[in-house]
Amino acid sequence: QYPFHASQHQLGDRPVLSGEYVCEHPPYKVLMVSQSPLVIYIQNFLTTDERAHLQRITKDTFTRSGVTSNNNHNNKDKSSTTNNHNSALRTSQSTTLPPSDPIVACIETRALLFQGYDTPRSHLEPLQLVKYAPTEHYHFHTDWFTSPGSEGNNRVTSFFAYVHVANGTTGGGTNFPRLGEVPAEGRWCDEGILDCDAEWEKGVTFRPVEGNAVFWVNLLPPDGKGGRVGDERTLHAGLPVTGGGKIGLNIWTREGPVAERTGL
Ligand SMILES: O=C(O)CCC(=O)C(=O)O
Ligand SMILES: [Fe+2]
């Protein structure tokens, strides 16, 4: 019933007084897809109430998605997430979630804990929702930058969670063309996690399933010489939605503090 128990539940005709929202993490299930690059599939990462809440607080706030200028050497950390090139590469609509919202903060905490105890909240970019109508897509890209604005400020990890998938949606999978075959792939297909239709045979395609998420590590392990470089094998795309619609959630963790959050 959480997180809306306060308003929904009545004790007799007396409203429940303790209206405080309590951040609880659902018992999600993890399945390893690939060890290298590390890719993990997470079932029930977002609860039904959380998904409804995210949609409610972002209603009418979506604007045309931006694309990071990946190869711009002057690309300051700040601009890398805030510049909004309109691009045929990414035809969706996006919006940023307020970190001050307690439910958003709870999802952030979950994403931080998933990665161990050493990732500070300041390394998270503000969470982003992305919405696709039919024909909309995000062409093949990596989430890491070829020239991050400052050393140590690349995107180490990504979560892409499915917040809403309209009934009868077709297309809209998340495709990783360079991932090898998943062991026991047939079972993943049967369980509705992977789309194994011939059309998207290349690599691995996750079907959009509400509440579930894909997590991966964007950067190669440290080489002892300082900076970490991007892993080309994490190339991926949001395939065109061909019917229905999808809303996804990006959670990006940087190597260092994020300007938008720290005001630096
Ligand atoms: O829509 C998808 O399935 C993937 C979106 C994505 O990769 C992104 O927003 O960076
Ligand atoms: Fe991406």
CSV table of C-alpha atoms and ligand atoms in Angstrom, one decimal:
chain,number,residue,atom,x,y,z
A,1,GLN,CA,0.0,0.0,0.0
A,2,TYR,CA,2.9,2.3,0.5
A,3,PRO,CA,3.7,5.1,-0.4
A,4,PHE,CA,0.2,6.4,-0.4
A,5,HIS,CA,-1.2,4.8,2.7
A,6,ALA,CA,-1.6,8.1,4.4
A,7,SER,CA,-4.2,9.5,2.0
A,8,GLN,CA,-5.8,6.2,1.0
A,9,HIS,CA,-6.4,4.5,4.3
A,10,GLN,CA,-8.9,5.6,6.9
A,11,LEU,CA,-9.3,4.2,10.3
A,12,GLY,CA,-13.0,4.4,10.8
A,13,ASP,CA,-13.7,7.9,9.6
A,14,ARG,CA,-10.5,9.3,11.1
A,15,PRO,CA,-7.7,9.9,8.7
A,16,VAL,CA,-4.4,8.2,9.6
A,17,LEU,CA,-2.4,10.8,11.3
A,18,SER,CA,1.1,9.4,10.7
A,19,GLY,CA,1.3,10.5,7.2
A,20,GLU,CA,5.0,10.2,6.9
A,21,TYR,CA,6.2,8.3,3.9
A,22,VAL,CA,8.6,5.5,4.7
A,23,CYS,CA,11.2,4.6,2.1
A,24,GLU,CA,11.1,0.8,1.7
A,25,HIS,CA,12.8,-1.2,-1.0
A,26,PRO,CA,10.8,-3.9,-2.8
A,27,PRO,CA,12.2,-7.5,-2.8
A,28,TYR,CA,13.5,-7.2,-6.3
A,29,LYS,CA,15.1,-10.1,-8.1
A,30,VAL,CA,18.5,-9.9,-9.9
A,31,LEU,CA,19.6,-12.0,-12.8
A,32,MET,CA,23.1,-11.7,-14.3
A,33,VAL,CA,23.0,-11.3,-18.0
A,34,SER,CA,26.7,-10.8,-18.7
A,35,GLN,CA,29.8,-10.7,-16.5
A,36,SER,CA,31.9,-8.6,-18.9
A,37,PRO,CA,30.7,-6.1,-19.5
A,38,LEU,CA,28.7,-6.4,-16.3
A,39,VAL,CA,25.0,-6.4,-17.2
A,40,ILE,CA,22.3,-7.3,-14.6
A,41,TYR,CA,18.6,-7.6,-15.1
A,42,ILE,CA,16.5,-6.5,-12.2
A,43,GLN,CA,12.8,-7.6,-11.8
A,44,ASN,CA,10.5,-5.4,-9.7
A,45,PHE,CA,13.0,-2.6,-9.2
A,46,LEU,CA,10.2,-0.1,-9.1
A,47,THR,CA,6.9,-0.6,-7.3
A,48,THR,CA,3.5,0.0,-8.9
A,49,ASP,CA,3.0,3.0,-6.5
A,50,GLU,CA,6.4,4.5,-7.3
A,51,ARG,CA,5.7,4.2,-11.0
A,52,ALA,CA,2.3,5.9,-10.7
A,53,HIS,CA,3.9,8.6,-8.5
A,54,LEU,CA,6.7,9.3,-11.0
A,55,GLN,CA,4.2,9.7,-13.8
A,56,ARG,CA,1.9,11.9,-11.7
A,57,ILE,CA,4.7,14.4,-10.7
A,58,THR,CA,6.0,14.7,-14.2
A,59,LYS,CA,2.7,15.1,-16.0
A,60,ASP,CA,3.0,17.9,-18.6
A,61,THR,CA,6.7,18.5,-17.9
A,62,PHE,CA,8.2,16.5,-20.8
A,63,THR,CA,10.2,18.3,-23.5
A,64,ARG,CA,12.1,17.0,-26.5
A,65,SER,CA,15.1,14.9,-25.3
A,66,GLY,CA,18.6,16.3,-25.6
A,67,VAL,CA,21.7,14.4,-26.7
A,68,THR,CA,25.0,14.9,-25.1
A,69,SER,CA,27.7,16.4,-27.3
A,70,ASN,CA,29.9,13.5,-26.8
A,71,ASN,CA,32.9,14.5,-28.8
A,72,ASN,CA,33.1,18.1,-27.8
A,73,HIS,CA,36.4,18.6,-26.0
A,74,ASN,CA,35.2,21.9,-24.5
A,75,ASN,CA,32.2,20.1,-23.2
A,76,LYS,CA,32.1,21.2,-19.6
A,77,ASP,CA,30.6,18.7,-17.2
A,78,LYS,CA,27.7,21.1,-16.8
A,79,SER,CA,26.7,21.2,-20.4
A,80,SER,CA,27.0,17.5,-20.9
A,81,THR,CA,23.6,16.8,-19.3
A,82,THR,CA,21.9,20.2,-19.8
A,83,ASN,CA,22.5,21.0,-23.4
A,84,ASN,CA,19.5,20.0,-25.3
A,85,HIS,CA,20.3,19.4,-28.9
A,86,ASN,CA,17.3,18.3,-30.8
A,87,SER,CA,18.4,15.4,-32.7
A,88,ALA,CA,17.0,12.8,-35.0
A,89,LEU,CA,19.1,10.3,-33.0
A,90,ARG,CA,16.9,10.7,-30.0
A,91,THR,CA,13.3,11.6,-30.8
A,92,SER,CA,11.8,11.0,-27.4
A,93,GLN,CA,10.6,13.5,-24.7
A,94,SER,CA,12.4,13.8,-21.4
A,95,THR,CA,12.0,15.4,-18.0
A,96,THR,CA,14.2,15.6,-14.9
A,97,LEU,CA,12.9,14.3,-11.5
A,98,PRO,CA,13.2,16.5,-8.4
A,99,PRO,CA,15.8,15.0,-6.0
A,100,SER,CA,13.9,16.6,-3.1
A,101,ASP,CA,10.9,14.3,-3.8
A,102,PRO,CA,11.0,11.6,-1.1
A,103,ILE,CA,10.0,8.8,-3.5
A,104,VAL,CA,12.6,9.9,-6.0
A,105,ALA,CA,15.2,10.0,-3.2
A,106,CYS,CA,14.1,6.5,-2.2
A,107,ILE,CA,14.7,5.2,-5.7
A,108,GLU,CA,18.1,7.0,-5.7
A,109,THR,CA,19.0,5.3,-2.4
A,110,ARG,CA,18.1,1.9,-3.9
A,111,ALA,CA,20.3,2.6,-6.9
A,112,LEU,CA,23.2,3.6,-4.6
A,113,LEU,CA,22.8,0.6,-2.3
A,114,PHE,CA,22.7,-1.7,-5.3
A,115,GLN,CA,26.2,-0.5,-6.2
A,116,GLY,CA,27.6,-1.1,-2.7
A,117,TYR,CA,28.2,1.2,0.2
A,118,ASP,CA,30.8,3.5,-1.4
A,119,THR,CA,28.8,5.6,-3.9
A,120,PRO,CA,27.8,9.0,-2.6
A,121,ARG,CA,24.5,10.6,-3.6
A,122,SER,CA,26.4,13.5,-5.1
A,123,HIS,CA,27.7,11.2,-7.8
A,124,LEU,CA,24.1,10.6,-9.1
A,125,GLU,CA,22.8,12.7,-12.0
A,126,PRO,CA,19.3,14.0,-11.3
A,127,LEU,CA,17.1,11.1,-12.4
A,128,GLN,CA,15.5,11.4,-15.9
A,129,LEU,CA,12.3,10.1,-17.3
A,130,VAL,CA,12.1,9.5,-21.1
A,131,LYS,CA,8.9,9.0,-22.9
A,132,TYR,CA,8.4,7.4,-26.4
A,133,ALA,CA,5.4,7.6,-28.6
A,134,PRO,CA,5.1,5.4,-31.8
A,135,THR,CA,8.0,5.8,-34.1
A,136,GLU,CA,10.2,7.4,-31.4
A,137,HIS,CA,13.5,5.9,-30.5
A,138,TYR,CA,17.0,6.5,-29.3
A,139,HIS,CA,19.6,5.5,-31.9
A,140,PHE,CA,22.7,3.4,-30.9
A,141,HIS,CA,24.8,5.3,-28.4
A,142,THR,CA,26.9,4.7,-25.3
A,143,ASP,CA,25.9,6.5,-22.1
A,144,TRP,CA,29.6,7.2,-21.4
A,145,PHE,CA,31.3,10.2,-22.9
A,146,THR,CA,34.4,10.0,-25.1
A,147,SER,CA,35.5,13.3,-23.6
A,148,PRO,CA,34.0,13.8,-20.2
A,149,GLY,CA,34.1,17.4,-19.1
A,150,SER,CA,36.6,16.7,-16.3
A,151,GLU,CA,38.6,13.6,-15.4
A,152,GLY,CA,36.7,11.3,-13.2
A,153,ASN,CA,33.4,12.6,-14.2
A,154,ASN,CA,32.2,10.0,-16.7
A,155,ARG,CA,29.1,7.8,-16.2
A,156,VAL,CA,30.3,4.7,-14.5
A,157,THR,CA,27.0,2.9,-14.4
A,158,SER,CA,23.5,3.1,-15.9
A,159,PHE,CA,20.1,1.8,-14.9
A,160,PHE,CA,17.3,1.9,-17.4
A,161,ALA,CA,14.0,1.1,-15.7
A,162,TYR,CA,10.7,0.7,-17.4
A,163,VAL,CA,8.2,3.0,-15.7
A,164,HIS,CA,5.2,2.6,-18.0
A,165,VAL,CA,4.5,0.4,-20.9
A,166,ALA,CA,1.0,1.0,-22.5
A,167,ASN,CA,-1.1,-2.1,-23.1
A,168,GLY,CA,-0.4,-3.7,-26.4
A,169,THR,CA,2.9,-1.8,-26.9
A,170,THR,CA,5.0,-3.2,-29.7
A,171,GLY,CA,8.7,-2.4,-30.3
A,172,GLY,CA,10.5,-0.2,-27.8
A,173,GLY,CA,13.0,-2.8,-26.6
A,174,THR,CA,16.5,-1.9,-25.4
A,175,ASN,CA,19.0,-3.5,-27.7
A,176,PHE,CA,22.7,-4.1,-27.0
A,177,PRO,CA,24.1,-5.3,-30.3
A,178,ARG,CA,27.5,-6.2,-29.0
A,179,LEU,CA,26.5,-8.4,-26.2
A,180,GLY,CA,27.1,-12.1,-26.8
A,181,GLU,CA,24.4,-14.7,-26.5
A,182,VAL,CA,23.0,-15.0,-23.0
A,183,PRO,CA,23.4,-18.6,-21.6
A,184,ALA,CA,20.0,-20.4,-21.6
A,185,GLU,CA,18.6,-17.7,-23.7
A,186,GLY,CA,15.5,-19.6,-24.5
A,187,ARG,CA,14.3,-19.3,-21.0
A,188,TRP,CA,14.9,-15.6,-20.9
A,189,CYS,CA,12.8,-15.4,-24.1
A,190,ASP,CA,10.0,-17.6,-22.7
A,191,GLU,CA,9.9,-15.5,-19.5
A,192,GLY,CA,9.3,-12.4,-21.6
A,193,ILE,CA,12.5,-10.7,-20.6
A,194,LEU,CA,14.3,-10.9,-23.9
A,195,ASP,CA,12.8,-10.2,-27.3
A,196,CYS,CA,14.0,-13.1,-29.4
A,197,ASP,CA,12.2,-12.2,-32.6
A,198,ALA,CA,14.4,-12.4,-35.6
A,199,GLU,CA,14.2,-8.7,-36.4
A,200,TRP,CA,16.4,-7.9,-33.4
A,201,GLU,CA,18.6,-10.9,-33.5
A,202,LYS,CA,21.8,-8.9,-33.1
A,203,GLY,CA,23.0,-9.0,-29.6
A,204,VAL,CA,20.5,-8.9,-26.8
A,205,THR,CA,17.1,-7.0,-26.7
A,206,PHE,CA,15.3,-6.4,-23.5
A,207,ARG,CA,11.6,-6.1,-23.7
A,208,PRO,CA,10.1,-3.1,-21.9
A,209,VAL,CA,8.4,-4.7,-18.9
A,210,GLU,CA,7.0,-2.3,-16.3
A,211,GLY,CA,8.9,-2.2,-13.0
A,212,ASN,CA,11.9,-4.0,-14.3
A,213,ALA,CA,15.3,-2.5,-15.0
A,214,VAL,CA,18.6,-3.2,-16.8
A,215,PHE,CA,21.8,-2.2,-15.0
A,216,TRP,CA,25.3,-2.1,-16.6
A,217,VAL,CA,28.8,-0.8,-16.0
A,218,ASN,CA,29.8,1.7,-18.7
A,219,LEU,CA,33.5,1.9,-18.1
A,220,LEU,CA,36.4,-0.6,-18.3
A,221,PRO,CA,38.1,-1.4,-15.0
A,222,PRO,CA,40.7,1.0,-13.9
A,223,ASP,CA,44.1,0.3,-15.6
A,224,GLY,CA,46.2,1.7,-12.8
A,225,LYS,CA,47.2,4.7,-14.9
A,226,GLY,CA,44.4,7.0,-13.8
A,227,GLY,CA,41.3,7.5,-15.9
A,228,ARG,CA,38.8,4.8,-16.8
A,229,VAL,CA,37.8,4.5,-20.4
A,230,GLY,CA,34.4,3.7,-21.9
A,231,ASP,CA,33.5,0.1,-22.8
A,232,GLU,CA,32.4,-0.1,-26.4
A,233,ARG,CA,30.5,-3.2,-25.7
A,234,THR,CA,27.9,-1.2,-23.8
A,235,LEU,CA,26.6,0.3,-27.1
A,236,HIS,CA,22.8,0.2,-27.0
A,237,ALA,CA,19.6,1.7,-28.5
A,238,GLY,CA,16.0,2.3,-27.5
A,239,LEU,CA,14.4,0.6,-30.4
A,240,PRO,CA,11.5,2.4,-32.1
A,241,VAL,CA,8.2,2.0,-30.4
A,242,THR,CA,5.9,0.8,-33.2
A,243,GLY,CA,2.7,0.8,-31.2
A,244,GLY,CA,1.6,2.0,-27.8
A,245,GLY,CA,4.1,3.9,-25.8
A,246,LYS,CA,6.8,3.6,-23.1
A,247,ILE,CA,8.3,5.7,-20.3
A,248,GLY,CA,11.7,4.8,-19.0
A,249,LEU,CA,13.9,6.0,-16.2
A,250,ASN,CA,17.6,6.7,-16.5
A,251,ILE,CA,19.8,6.6,-13.4
A,252,TRP,CA,23.3,7.5,-14.1
A,253,THR,CA,26.1,7.4,-11.6
A,254,ARG,CA,29.2,9.4,-12.3
A,255,GLU,CA,32.8,8.8,-11.1
A,256,GLY,CA,32.7,12.1,-9.2
A,257,PRO,CA,30.3,14.7,-8.0
A,258,VAL,CA,27.7,16.1,-10.4
A,259,ALA,CA,27.5,19.8,-11.0
A,260,GLU,CA,23.7,20.0,-11.1
A,261,ARG,CA,23.5,18.5,-7.7
A,262,THR,CA,26.4,20.1,-5.9
A,263,GLY,CA,26.1,23.5,-7.6
A,264,LEU,CA,29.8,23.4,-8.5
B,1,LIG,O1,14.8,3.6,-24.4
B,1,LIG,C1,15.6,2.7,-24.2
B,1,LIG,O2,15.3,1.5,-24.2
B,1,LIG,C2,17.0,3.1,-23.8
B,1,LIG,C3,17.2,4.6,-23.6
B,1,LIG,C4,18.6,5.0,-23.4
B,1,LIG,O3,19.5,4.2,-23.6
B,1,LIG,C5,19.0,6.3,-22.8
B,1,LIG,O4,18.1,7.1,-22.5
B,1,LIG,O5,20.2,6.5,-22.6
B,2,FE,FE,21.4,4.9,-23.1
